[in-house]
Amino acid sequence: GQQVMQIPQYQHVQEGEDFTTYCNSSTTLSNIQWYKQRPGGHPVFLIQLVKSGEVKKQKRLTFQFGEAKKNSSLHITATQTTDVGTYFCAGPNDYKLSFGAGTTVTVRA
Amino acid sequence: GAVVSQHPSWVICKSGTSVKIECRSLDFQATTMFWYRQFPKQSLMLMATSNEGSKATYEQGVEKDKFLINHASLTLSTLTVTSAHPEDSSFYICSAQTSSYNSPLHFGNGTRLTVT
């Protein structure tokens, strides 16, 4: 079945720096979703991308959907301590969502 | 809007006992709810899809007699871990969609189960 691969698994970032996490699917996706899970918390929906090549921004977060709709990225600029957590991408798999392994972000002040 | 309430937040039980976890959609109706299990520092593993008024659909490898799911109304799904054992200790999270499939998931706060 459809699998969603996500890298890197861990990202240790200096406060103020930028970083990117990548998501790749083995099949074309109708849409891709991103979630954030804070330590000890539950996943929270961030955004959904539907169109080929789509780019959406949420303050310092930039989400991109590839032209072939098989990959996506999340870029965070000027990382802050509030960005700590695990970011998951998820793609539809029939009626379900298939989650990537997640990128766990830690920030050093 | 789109609030999902999960109860209890944490539970400790003895081996051999059963534990029921409730998942409620507070401000919307959810014909479908999803139950996930998450091990420390790992991703979300879908256990089953809970369908209102019908039997749950279990993922491969998930014992349906072990993890009983009931979706009696459009706002409530329950997961019962029967005859719990220490290896069932985990973080269980439910989620629901407000509309059609592939729409975003709204997660409950999760239940941390510890079986002693």
Short mmCIF file of C-alpha atoms in Angstrom, two decimals:
data_model
loop_
_atom_site.label_atom_id
_atom_site.label_comp_id
_atom_site.label_asym_id
_atom_site.label_seq_id
_atom_site.Cartn_x
_atom_site.Cartn_y
_atom_site.Cartn_z
CA GLY A 1 0.00 0.00 0.00
CA GLN A 2 0.85 3.64 -0.08
CA GLN A 3 3.67 4.63 2.21
CA VAL A 4 4.81 8.02 3.30
CA MET A 5 8.49 8.43 4.09
CA GLN A 6 9.71 11.38 6.10
CA ILE A 7 13.22 12.69 6.73
CA PRO A 8 15.08 13.54 8.80
CA GLN A 9 13.85 11.68 11.82
CA TYR A 10 15.52 14.14 14.16
CA GLN A 11 16.43 17.77 13.69
CA HIS A 12 18.41 19.64 16.30
CA VAL A 13 18.32 23.33 15.47
CA GLN A 14 20.00 26.41 16.84
CA GLU A 15 17.43 29.01 17.77
CA GLY A 16 17.09 31.49 14.96
CA GLU A 17 18.18 29.09 12.24
CA ASP A 18 16.05 27.60 9.48
CA PHE A 19 15.37 23.96 8.73
CA THR A 20 13.35 21.80 6.38
CA THR A 21 11.66 18.44 6.77
CA TYR A 22 10.78 16.36 3.74
CA CYS A 23 8.02 13.93 2.95
CA ASN A 24 7.93 11.47 0.05
CA SER A 25 5.23 9.13 -1.12
CA SER A 26 5.51 6.00 -3.20
CA THR A 27 2.36 7.00 -5.06
CA THR A 28 0.68 10.17 -6.24
CA LEU A 29 -1.34 11.81 -3.49
CA SER A 30 -4.65 13.59 -3.83
CA ASN A 31 -3.59 15.76 -0.93
CA ILE A 32 -1.08 15.90 1.87
CA GLN A 33 -1.56 17.04 5.43
CA TRP A 34 0.84 18.21 8.11
CA TYR A 35 0.43 17.81 11.84
CA LYS A 36 2.43 18.93 14.86
CA GLN A 37 2.66 17.02 18.11
CA ARG A 38 4.16 18.80 21.08
CA PRO A 39 6.00 16.66 23.65
CA GLY A 40 3.41 14.84 25.75
CA GLY A 41 0.60 16.13 23.58
CA HIS A 42 -1.57 14.98 20.73
CA PRO A 43 -1.23 15.71 17.01
CA VAL A 44 -2.71 18.99 15.87
CA PHE A 45 -3.62 19.66 12.26
CA LEU A 46 -1.52 22.36 10.64
CA ILE A 47 -2.40 22.44 6.97
CA GLN A 48 -3.62 20.54 3.94
CA LEU A 49 -2.18 20.90 0.44
CA VAL A 50 -4.20 19.81 -2.54
CA LYS A 51 -2.87 21.36 -5.74
CA SER A 52 0.24 20.41 -7.65
CA GLY A 53 3.06 22.82 -6.79
CA GLU A 54 1.01 24.47 -4.08
CA VAL A 55 2.78 26.62 -1.53
CA LYS A 56 1.16 27.81 1.67
CA LYS A 57 2.56 29.87 4.48
CA GLN A 58 1.69 30.12 8.13
CA LYS A 59 3.85 32.83 9.66
CA ARG A 60 7.34 31.27 9.75
CA LEU A 61 6.18 27.93 8.33
CA THR A 62 6.17 27.32 4.59
CA PHE A 63 4.54 24.20 3.21
CA GLN A 64 5.06 22.99 -0.32
CA PHE A 65 3.46 20.24 -2.41
CA GLY A 66 5.53 18.88 -5.26
CA GLU A 67 4.58 19.21 -8.91
CA ALA A 68 4.11 15.46 -9.19
CA LYS A 69 2.14 15.40 -5.93
CA LYS A 70 4.44 12.74 -4.52
CA ASN A 71 6.48 14.87 -2.16
CA SER A 72 6.09 17.72 0.23
CA SER A 73 8.22 19.86 2.49
CA LEU A 74 7.88 21.99 5.56
CA HIS A 75 10.35 24.81 5.99
CA ILE A 76 10.60 26.75 9.23
CA THR A 77 12.49 30.02 9.32
CA ALA A 78 14.03 31.62 12.38
CA THR A 79 13.30 28.65 14.60
CA GLN A 80 11.95 29.42 18.06
CA THR A 81 11.63 27.30 21.17
CA THR A 82 7.89 27.14 20.51
CA ASP A 83 8.65 25.11 17.38
CA VAL A 84 9.76 22.15 19.49
CA GLY A 85 7.80 18.98 18.75
CA THR A 86 7.30 16.30 16.15
CA TYR A 87 6.03 17.22 12.71
CA PHE A 88 4.17 14.55 10.79
CA CYS A 89 3.13 14.52 7.18
CA ALA A 90 0.20 12.32 6.22
CA GLY A 91 -1.20 11.18 2.93
CA PRO A 92 -4.52 9.53 2.14
CA ASN A 93 -4.51 5.78 1.84
CA ASP A 94 -7.98 4.80 0.72
CA TYR A 95 -10.28 6.20 3.42
CA LYS A 96 -7.46 6.42 5.94
CA LEU A 97 -4.43 8.61 6.49
CA SER A 98 -0.95 7.16 6.33
CA PHE A 99 1.43 9.03 8.60
CA GLY A 100 5.11 9.51 8.07
CA ALA A 101 7.56 8.62 10.82
CA GLY A 102 7.76 12.26 11.86
CA THR A 103 10.58 14.72 12.33
CA THR A 104 11.30 15.47 15.96
CA VAL A 105 12.64 18.97 16.39
CA THR A 106 14.65 20.18 19.34
CA VAL A 107 15.92 23.70 19.70
CA ARG A 108 19.02 24.91 21.48
CA ALA A 109 18.93 28.45 22.75
CA GLY B 1 -14.81 24.16 16.66
CA ALA B 2 -14.04 20.49 15.92
CA VAL B 3 -13.18 19.45 19.45
CA VAL B 4 -12.54 15.81 20.29
CA SER B 5 -12.57 14.82 23.93
CA GLN B 6 -10.88 11.65 25.12
CA HIS B 7 -11.18 10.16 28.56
CA PRO B 8 -9.38 9.16 30.66
CA SER B 9 -6.12 10.99 30.03
CA TRP B 10 -4.18 8.32 31.83
CA VAL B 11 -4.97 5.06 33.51
CA ILE B 12 -3.04 2.47 35.45
CA CYS B 13 -4.52 -0.99 35.66
CA LYS B 14 -3.50 -4.43 36.77
CA SER B 15 -2.70 -7.17 34.34
CA GLY B 16 -5.79 -9.13 33.36
CA THR B 17 -8.27 -6.32 33.83
CA SER B 18 -10.08 -4.41 31.11
CA VAL B 19 -9.93 -0.70 30.41
CA LYS B 20 -12.42 1.41 28.48
CA ILE B 21 -11.39 4.59 26.71
CA GLU B 22 -14.01 7.05 25.48
CA CYS B 23 -13.74 9.39 22.54
CA ARG B 24 -16.34 12.09 21.99
CA SER B 25 -16.78 14.66 19.28
CA LEU B 26 -18.12 17.64 21.20
CA ASP B 27 -19.34 20.01 18.53
CA PHE B 28 -19.74 17.90 15.44
CA GLN B 29 -21.01 14.52 14.36
CA ALA B 30 -18.47 11.93 13.38
CA THR B 31 -19.63 8.94 11.41
CA THR B 32 -16.06 7.72 11.40
CA MET B 33 -13.48 7.79 14.14
CA PHE B 34 -9.99 6.39 14.09
CA TRP B 35 -8.06 4.77 16.90
CA TYR B 36 -4.29 5.02 16.94
CA ARG B 37 -1.57 3.63 19.12
CA GLN B 38 1.72 5.42 19.59
CA PHE B 39 4.87 4.03 21.15
CA PRO B 40 7.47 6.41 22.57
CA LYS B 41 9.27 8.38 19.87
CA GLN B 42 7.38 6.61 17.12
CA SER B 43 4.72 7.50 14.64
CA LEU B 44 1.00 6.93 14.84
CA MET B 45 -0.10 3.39 14.14
CA LEU B 46 -3.68 3.04 13.01
CA MET B 47 -5.39 0.28 14.95
CA ALA B 48 -8.93 0.45 13.63
CA THR B 49 -11.57 2.56 12.01
CA SER B 50 -14.71 2.97 14.02
CA ASN B 51 -17.91 3.32 12.02
CA GLU B 52 -21.12 4.53 13.59
CA GLY B 53 -23.73 1.81 13.63
CA SER B 54 -21.52 -0.90 12.18
CA LYS B 55 -18.55 -3.04 12.99
CA ALA B 56 -15.13 -1.52 13.24
CA THR B 57 -12.54 -2.17 10.58
CA TYR B 58 -9.31 -3.41 12.10
CA GLU B 59 -5.85 -3.05 10.64
CA GLN B 60 -3.81 -6.12 9.93
CA GLY B 61 -2.25 -7.53 13.05
CA VAL B 62 -4.66 -5.86 15.47
CA GLU B 63 -6.70 -8.35 17.48
CA LYS B 64 -10.35 -7.36 17.34
CA ASP B 65 -11.19 -9.48 20.38
CA LYS B 66 -8.45 -7.76 22.31
CA PHE B 67 -9.33 -4.23 21.33
CA LEU B 68 -13.10 -3.91 21.31
CA ILE B 69 -14.49 -0.89 19.55
CA ASN B 70 -18.03 0.38 19.82
CA HIS B 71 -19.40 3.39 17.96
CA ALA B 72 -22.90 3.63 19.33
CA SER B 73 -23.66 7.20 18.32
CA LEU B 74 -22.42 9.91 16.00
CA THR B 75 -20.51 11.51 18.83
CA LEU B 76 -19.11 8.62 20.83
CA SER B 77 -16.70 5.80 20.16
CA THR B 78 -15.16 3.59 22.80
CA LEU B 79 -12.09 1.37 22.81
CA THR B 80 -11.91 -1.38 25.39
CA VAL B 81 -8.60 -3.07 25.99
CA THR B 82 -9.60 -6.47 27.29
CA SER B 83 -7.49 -8.61 29.59
CA ALA B 84 -4.74 -6.03 29.48
CA HIS B 85 -1.11 -7.07 29.73
CA PRO B 86 2.04 -4.99 30.24
CA GLU B 87 2.76 -5.08 26.51
CA ASP B 88 -0.51 -3.20 25.95
CA SER B 89 0.94 -0.22 27.78
CA SER B 90 1.00 2.60 25.30
CA PHE B 91 -0.45 5.95 24.27
CA TYR B 92 -3.84 5.52 22.61
CA ILE B 93 -5.28 8.41 20.60
CA CYS B 94 -8.61 8.75 18.86
CA SER B 95 -9.40 11.08 16.02
CA ALA B 96 -12.39 12.14 13.97
CA GLN B 97 -13.17 13.96 10.76
CA THR B 98 -15.78 16.65 10.43
CA SER B 99 -16.73 15.83 6.90
CA SER B 100 -15.69 13.59 4.04
CA TYR B 101 -12.79 11.21 4.12
CA ASN B 102 -9.42 12.81 3.47
CA SER B 103 -10.51 15.85 5.40
CA PRO B 104 -8.22 16.76 8.31
CA LEU B 105 -8.25 14.73 11.48
CA HIS B 106 -9.03 16.20 14.86
CA PHE B 107 -7.38 14.28 17.66
CA GLY B 108 -8.34 13.68 21.23
CA ASN B 109 -5.80 14.37 23.96
CA GLY B 110 -4.85 10.72 24.12
CA THR B 111 -4.87 8.14 26.90
CA ARG B 112 -1.69 6.89 28.44
CA LEU B 113 -2.28 3.32 29.56
CA THR B 114 0.06 1.60 31.97
CA VAL B 115 -0.54 -2.04 32.78
CA THR B 116 1.25 -3.35 35.83
#
